[in-house]
PDB file of C-alpha atoms and ligand atoms in Angstrom:
ATOM      1  CA  MET A   1     123.960 113.588 -42.212  1.00 89.00           C
ATOM      2  CA  GLN A   2     126.554 112.530 -40.365  1.00 96.00           C
ATOM      3  CA  TYR A   3     125.002 115.536 -37.054  1.00 98.00           C
ATOM      4  CA  LEU A   4     121.781 113.073 -37.308  1.00 98.00           C
ATOM      5  CA  LEU A   5     123.962 109.683 -37.262  1.00 98.00           C
ATOM      6  CA  SER A   6     125.931 111.498 -34.175  1.00 98.00           C
ATOM      7  CA  LYS A   7     121.827 111.952 -32.691  1.00 98.00           C
ATOM      8  CA  LEU A   8     121.341 108.574 -32.400  1.00 98.00           C
ATOM      9  CA  LYS A   9     121.869 106.438 -29.676  1.00 98.00           C
ATOM     10  CA  ASP A  10     122.204 102.337 -29.329  1.00 98.00           C
ATOM     11  CA  VAL A  11     120.676 100.791 -26.466  1.00 97.00           C
ATOM     12  CA  PRO A  12     121.124  97.308 -26.531  1.00 96.00           C
ATOM     13  CA  ASN A  13     119.143  94.328 -25.002  1.00 95.00           C
ATOM     14  CA  PHE A  14     116.499  96.639 -25.542  1.00 95.00           C
ATOM     15  CA  PRO A  15     113.179  95.480 -25.261  1.00 91.00           C
ATOM     16  CA  LYS A  16     114.881  92.621 -25.628  1.00 90.00           C
ATOM     17  CA  PRO A  17     117.701  90.372 -25.469  1.00 93.00           C
ATOM     18  CA  GLY A  18     120.133  90.278 -28.498  1.00 92.00           C
ATOM     19  CA  ILE A  19     117.879  93.553 -30.331  1.00 92.00           C
ATOM     20  CA  THR A  20     119.627  96.978 -30.239  1.00 95.00           C
ATOM     21  CA  PHE A  21     117.466  99.901 -29.882  1.00 96.00           C
ATOM     22  CA  LYS A  22     117.659 102.802 -31.719  1.00 97.00           C
ATOM     23  CA  ASP A  23     116.349 105.628 -29.440  1.00 98.00           C
ATOM     24  CA  ILE A  24     115.651 109.033 -31.671  1.00 98.00           C
ATOM     25  CA  THR A  25     115.104 110.824 -28.405  1.00 98.00           C
ATOM     26  CA  PRO A  26     118.575 112.761 -28.646  1.00 98.00           C
ATOM     27  CA  LEU A  27     117.378 113.759 -32.293  1.00 98.00           C
ATOM     28  CA  LEU A  28     113.981 114.643 -30.711  1.00 98.00           C
ATOM     29  CA  SER A  29     115.477 116.885 -28.461  1.00 98.00           C
ATOM     30  CA  ASP A  30     117.918 118.216 -30.601  1.00 98.00           C
ATOM     31  CA  LYS A  31     116.058 121.334 -31.872  1.00 98.00           C
ATOM     32  CA  LYS A  32     118.794 121.569 -34.984  1.00 98.00           C
ATOM     33  CA  ALA A  33     118.733 117.945 -35.463  1.00 98.00           C
ATOM     34  CA  PHE A  34     114.592 117.966 -35.734  1.00 98.00           C
ATOM     35  CA  LYS A  35     114.538 120.669 -37.897  1.00 98.00           C
ATOM     36  CA  GLN A  36     117.019 118.832 -40.428  1.00 98.00           C
ATOM     37  CA  ALA A  37     114.818 116.126 -39.965  1.00 98.00           C
ATOM     38  CA  ILE A  38     111.225 117.569 -40.497  1.00 98.00           C
ATOM     39  CA  GLU A  39     113.186 119.453 -43.781  1.00 98.00           C
ATOM     40  CA  ILE A  40     114.692 116.205 -45.375  1.00 98.00           C
ATOM     41  CA  PHE A  41     110.841 115.278 -45.197  1.00 99.00           C
ATOM     42  CA  TYR A  42     109.547 118.750 -46.861  1.00 99.00           C
ATOM     43  CA  GLU A  43     112.016 118.880 -49.356  1.00 98.00           C
ATOM     44  CA  GLU A  44     110.641 115.308 -50.400  1.00 98.00           C
ATOM     45  CA  TYR A  45     107.459 115.299 -50.270  1.00 99.00           C
ATOM     46  CA  LYS A  46     106.977 119.576 -50.696  1.00 98.00           C
ATOM     47  CA  ASP A  47     106.143 118.882 -54.689  1.00 98.00           C
ATOM     48  CA  LYS A  48     103.809 116.166 -54.273  1.00 98.00           C
ATOM     49  CA  ASN A  49      99.894 117.349 -53.839  1.00 98.00           C
ATOM     50  CA  ILE A  50      99.910 116.150 -50.708  1.00 98.00           C
ATOM     51  CA  ASP A  51      96.364 115.578 -48.724  1.00 98.00           C
ATOM     52  CA  TYR A  52      97.645 113.536 -45.721  1.00 99.00           C
ATOM     53  CA  ILE A  53     100.566 112.241 -43.579  1.00 99.00           C
ATOM     54  CA  ILE A  54      99.891 109.596 -41.289  1.00 99.00           C
ATOM     55  CA  GLY A  55     101.842 108.530 -38.746  1.00 98.00           C
ATOM     56  CA  ILE A  56     102.174 104.789 -36.567  1.00 98.00           C
ATOM     57  CA  GLU A  57     102.571 104.842 -33.446  1.00 98.00           C
ATOM     58  CA  SER A  58     103.677 105.894 -31.695  1.00 97.00           C
ATOM     59  CA  ARG A  59     106.736 108.297 -33.019  1.00 98.00           C
ATOM     60  CA  GLY A  60     105.592 108.167 -36.236  1.00 98.00           C
ATOM     61  CA  PHE A  61     102.822 110.762 -34.360  1.00 98.00           C
ATOM     62  CA  ILE A  62     106.093 113.348 -33.274  1.00 98.00           C
ATOM     63  CA  LEU A  63     107.789 113.128 -37.149  1.00 98.00           C
ATOM     64  CA  GLY A  64     104.693 113.448 -38.964  1.00 99.00           C
ATOM     65  CA  ALA A  65     102.976 115.972 -36.997  1.00 99.00           C
ATOM     66  CA  ALA A  66     105.627 118.361 -37.523  1.00 99.00           C
ATOM     67  CA  LEU A  67     105.616 117.622 -40.652  1.00 99.00           C
ATOM     68  CA  ALA A  68     101.742 117.272 -41.417  1.00 99.00           C
ATOM     69  CA  LEU A  69     102.421 121.016 -40.210  1.00 98.00           C
ATOM     70  CA  GLN A  70     105.097 121.737 -42.666  1.00 98.00           C
ATOM     71  CA  LEU A  71     103.712 120.941 -45.217  1.00 98.00           C
ATOM     72  CA  ASN A  72     100.304 122.378 -44.913  1.00 98.00           C
ATOM     73  CA  VAL A  73      97.793 118.793 -45.094  1.00 98.00           C
ATOM     74  CA  GLY A  74      96.008 117.173 -41.900  1.00 98.00           C
ATOM     75  CA  PHE A  75      97.496 114.458 -39.967  1.00 98.00           C
ATOM     76  CA  VAL A  76      95.765 110.482 -39.946  1.00 98.00           C
ATOM     77  CA  PRO A  77      96.871 108.432 -36.850  1.00 98.00           C
ATOM     78  CA  ILE A  78      97.602 104.632 -36.940  1.00 98.00           C
ATOM     79  CA  ARG A  79      96.740 103.522 -33.661  1.00 98.00           C
ATOM     80  CA  LYS A  80      97.889  99.872 -31.971  1.00 97.00           C
ATOM     81  CA  VAL A  81      95.015  97.796 -31.240  1.00 97.00           C
ATOM     82  CA  GLY A  82      92.100  98.787 -29.248  1.00 98.00           C
ATOM     83  CA  LYS A  83      93.073 102.812 -28.816  1.00 98.00           C
ATOM     84  CA  LEU A  84      90.461 104.049 -31.196  1.00 98.00           C
ATOM     85  CA  PRO A  85      87.116 105.215 -30.188  1.00 98.00           C
ATOM     86  CA  ALA A  86      85.110 105.595 -33.633  1.00 98.00           C
ATOM     87  CA  GLU A  87      84.351 102.785 -35.478  1.00 98.00           C
ATOM     88  CA  LYS A  88      87.172 101.241 -36.969  1.00 98.00           C
ATOM     89  CA  ILE A  89      89.249  99.039 -39.493  1.00 98.00           C
ATOM     90  CA  SER A  90      91.958  96.743 -38.761  1.00 98.00           C
ATOM     91  CA  CYS A  91      95.416  94.550 -39.693  1.00 98.00           C
ATOM     92  CA  LYS A  92      96.874  91.698 -37.559  1.00 97.00           C
ATOM     93  CA  TYR A  93     100.724  90.656 -38.492  1.00 95.00           C
ATOM     94  CA  GLU A  94     102.714  88.836 -38.000  1.00 91.00           C
ATOM     95  CA  LEU A  95     105.577  89.661 -35.068  1.00 87.00           C
ATOM     96  CA  GLU A  96     108.679  87.336 -34.839  1.00 74.00           C
ATOM     97  CA  TYR A  97     106.124  85.632 -31.733  1.00 76.00           C
ATOM     98  CA  GLY A  98     102.982  86.182 -31.978  1.00 87.00           C
ATOM     99  CA  TYR A  99     101.181  89.034 -33.876  1.00 94.00           C
ATOM    100  CA  ASP A 100      99.601  92.337 -33.266  1.00 96.00           C
ATOM    101  CA  GLU A 101      97.104  95.053 -35.079  1.00 98.00           C
ATOM    102  CA  LEU A 102      96.552  98.151 -35.994  1.00 98.00           C
ATOM    103  CA  GLU A 103      93.618 100.588 -36.632  1.00 98.00           C
ATOM    104  CA  MET A 104      92.018 103.133 -38.690  1.00 98.00           C
ATOM    105  CA  HIS A 105      89.842 105.276 -38.473  1.00 98.00           C
ATOM    106  CA  LYS A 106      86.653 104.757 -41.120  1.00 98.00           C
ATOM    107  CA  HIS A 107      86.329 108.252 -41.504  1.00 98.00           C
ATOM    108  CA  SER A 108      89.955 109.588 -41.200  1.00 98.00           C
ATOM    109  CA  PHE A 109      89.493 110.975 -45.509  1.00 98.00           C
ATOM    110  CA  GLU A 110      87.896 113.758 -45.497  1.00 97.00           C
ATOM    111  CA  ILE A 111      89.347 114.044 -49.627  1.00 97.00           C
ATOM    112  CA  GLN A 112      87.907 111.718 -52.138  1.00 95.00           C
ATOM    113  CA  ASN A 113      90.987 109.545 -52.771  1.00 96.00           C
ATOM    114  CA  PRO A 114      94.283 111.277 -51.487  1.00 98.00           C
ATOM    115  CA  ASN A 115      97.427 111.620 -52.435  1.00 98.00           C
ATOM    116  CA  VAL A 116      99.288 110.525 -48.597  1.00 98.00           C
ATOM    117  CA  VAL A 117     102.770 109.932 -47.304  1.00 99.00           C
ATOM    118  CA  LEU A 118     103.057 107.180 -43.946  1.00 99.00           C
ATOM    119  CA  ILE A 119     104.946 107.883 -41.932  1.00 99.00           C
ATOM    120  CA  ASP A 120     107.089 106.481 -39.619  1.00 98.00           C
ATOM    121  CA  ASP A 121     110.976 106.399 -37.445  1.00 98.00           C
ATOM    122  CA  LEU A 122     112.352 103.734 -38.286  1.00 98.00           C
ATOM    123  CA  ILE A 123     111.392 100.349 -40.412  1.00 97.00           C
ATOM    124  CA  ALA A 124     112.932  96.975 -39.821  1.00 96.00           C
ATOM    125  CA  THR A 125     111.632  94.156 -40.717  1.00 94.00           C
ATOM    126  CA  GLY A 126     108.390  96.419 -42.199  1.00 97.00           C
ATOM    127  CA  GLY A 127     105.601  93.939 -40.767  1.00 96.00           C
ATOM    128  CA  SER A 128     103.835  97.635 -39.543  1.00 97.00           C
ATOM    129  CA  ALA A 129     104.262  99.482 -42.183  1.00 98.00           C
ATOM    130  CA  ASN A 130     103.051  96.718 -44.768  1.00 97.00           C
ATOM    131  CA  ALA A 131     100.064  96.708 -42.219  1.00 98.00           C
ATOM    132  CA  SER A 132      99.301 100.463 -42.217  1.00 98.00           C
ATOM    133  CA  ILE A 133      99.451 100.060 -46.098  1.00 98.00           C
ATOM    134  CA  SER A 134      96.092  97.771 -45.955  1.00 98.00           C
ATOM    135  CA  LEU A 135      94.974  99.872 -44.214  1.00 98.00           C
ATOM    136  CA  ILE A 136      95.639 102.631 -45.971  1.00 98.00           C
ATOM    137  CA  ASN A 137      94.551 101.276 -49.271  1.00 98.00           C
ATOM    138  CA  LYS A 138      91.549 100.003 -47.903  1.00 98.00           C
ATOM    139  CA  LEU A 139      90.614 103.466 -47.222  1.00 98.00           C
ATOM    140  CA  GLY A 140      91.284 103.883 -50.823  1.00 97.00           C
ATOM    141  CA  VAL A 141      94.108 106.504 -51.921  1.00 98.00           C
ATOM    142  CA  ASN A 142      95.427 108.207 -54.641  1.00 98.00           C
ATOM    143  CA  GLU A 143      99.159 108.161 -53.956  1.00 98.00           C
ATOM    144  CA  LEU A 144     100.610 106.899 -51.235  1.00 98.00           C
ATOM    145  CA  TYR A 145     104.072 107.095 -50.092  1.00 98.00           C
ATOM    146  CA  THR A 146     106.057 105.833 -47.474  1.00 99.00           C
ATOM    147  CA  ALA A 147     108.835 107.707 -45.147  1.00 99.00           C
ATOM    148  CA  PHE A 148     111.081 106.456 -42.446  1.00 98.00           C
ATOM    149  CA  LEU A 149     113.601 108.663 -40.622  1.00 98.00           C
ATOM    150  CA  VAL A 150     115.764 104.598 -40.268  1.00 98.00           C
ATOM    151  CA  ASN A 151     116.055 102.042 -42.241  1.00 98.00           C
ATOM    152  CA  LEU A 152     118.075  99.006 -40.775  1.00 97.00           C
ATOM    153  CA  THR A 153     118.915  97.762 -44.160  1.00 98.00           C
ATOM    154  CA  PHE A 154     120.689  94.000 -42.743  1.00 97.00           C
ATOM    155  CA  LEU A 155     116.651  93.508 -42.207  1.00 95.00           C
ATOM    156  CA  LYS A 156     115.662  94.097 -45.505  1.00 97.00           C
ATOM    157  CA  GLY A 157     111.808  95.904 -45.128  1.00 97.00           C
ATOM    158  CA  THR A 158     112.286  98.227 -47.735  1.00 98.00           C
ATOM    159  CA  ASP A 159     112.479  95.092 -50.413  1.00 98.00           C
ATOM    160  CA  LYS A 160     109.684  93.127 -48.435  1.00 97.00           C
ATOM    161  CA  LEU A 161     107.673  96.514 -48.757  1.00 98.00           C
ATOM    162  CA  ASN A 162     103.735  96.524 -51.212  1.00 96.00           C
ATOM    163  CA  THR A 163     104.953  99.727 -52.496  1.00 96.00           C
ATOM    164  CA  ASN A 164     108.095 101.274 -54.231  1.00 95.00           C
ATOM    165  CA  LYS A 165     107.749 104.721 -53.388  1.00 98.00           C
ATOM    166  CA  ILE A 166     110.473 104.790 -50.044  1.00 98.00           C
ATOM    167  CA  PHE A 167     111.798 106.891 -49.064  1.00 98.00           C
ATOM    168  CA  THR A 168     114.429 106.741 -45.753  1.00 98.00           C
ATOM    169  CA  ILE A 169     116.890 109.446 -44.308  1.00 98.00           C
ATOM    170  CA  LEU A 170     118.880 107.367 -41.960  1.00 98.00           C
ATOM    171  CA  ASP A 171     120.142 103.807 -43.978  1.00 98.00           C
ATOM    172  CA  ILE A 172     122.146 102.111 -41.438  1.00 97.00           C
TER     173      ILE A 172
HETATM  174  P1  LIG B 201     108.672  96.474 -38.386  1.00 82.35           P
HETATM  175  O1  LIG B 201     107.006  96.654 -37.774  1.00 82.35           O
HETATM  176  O2  LIG B 201     109.394  95.328 -37.862  1.00 82.35           O
HETATM  177  O3  LIG B 201     108.717  96.862 -39.472  1.00 82.35           O
HETATM  178  O4  LIG B 201     109.208  98.114 -36.647  1.00 82.35           O
HETATM  179  C1  LIG B 201     109.059  98.900 -36.775  1.00 82.35           C
HETATM  180  C2  LIG B 201     108.569  99.957 -35.309  1.00 82.35           C
HETATM  181  O5  LIG B 201     109.266  98.396 -34.717  1.00 82.35           O
HETATM  182  C3  LIG B 201     108.848 101.123 -35.613  1.00 82.35           C
HETATM  183  O6  LIG B 201     107.562 101.619 -34.714  1.00 82.35           O
HETATM  184  C4  LIG B 201     109.485 101.311 -35.109  1.00 82.35           C
HETATM  185  O7  LIG B 201     109.774 102.348 -34.410  1.00 82.35           O
HETATM  186  C5  LIG B 201     109.874  99.591 -34.342  1.00 82.35           C
HETATM  187  N1  LIG B 201     111.143  99.265 -33.629  1.00 82.35           N
HETATM  188  C6  LIG B 201     111.437  97.962 -34.207  1.00 82.35           C
HETATM  189  N2  LIG B 201     113.194  97.579 -34.406  1.00 82.35           N
HETATM  190  C7  LIG B 201     113.128  98.556 -33.507  1.00 82.35           C
HETATM  191  C8  LIG B 201     114.752  99.524 -33.466  1.00 82.35           C
HETATM  192  N3  LIG B 201     115.649  98.421 -33.305  1.00 82.35           N
HETATM  193  N4  LIG B 201     115.184 100.166 -32.465  1.00 82.35           N
HETATM  194  C9  LIG B 201     114.132 101.313 -32.628  1.00 82.35           C
HETATM  195  N5  LIG B 201     112.135 101.164 -32.851  1.00 82.35           N
HETATM  196  C10 LIG B 201     112.245  99.740 -33.840  1.00 82.35           C
END
């Protein structure tokens, strides 16, 4: 864990004053750290009969695609509004100032009532994860697990998630 932590870079005042951005790119570019992170997720989910990994745009795509390959399951994207080409469902959620919106294709699952893992690089307030959970539940799933590489514990996002199936690697 110490090794993974050492590969997170704090970027002060990004994307706006007062926010410390946790940059995961040094962790991704380090082959040992990237592999270690994916193996930790793999160990958590390998015996849970997972059918799909669902990644939240955009850093959730990087971790999610790697984990999907490792688990030998499919990958499904949740994208920012306006990016998905086919029939989709949308969920708006509140930000500090204003709203954002996430979307998912209606035809995302070929398997009926699949077991899925929703993954993102980081949970802050939990807003984007909760919007994603409501999209996934609209499509219908059996088990819904959530996974995050980094948990900003001071924001208590995990307390606000509409699930208790939460796995986080770095609680900081
Ligand atoms: P939230 O919806 O508030 O839980 O925010 C989580 C999403 O915003 C994730 O996709 C993160 O990648 C991104 N995010 C929020 N805060 C930070 C932060 N301090 N550093 C890096 N990414 C962040």
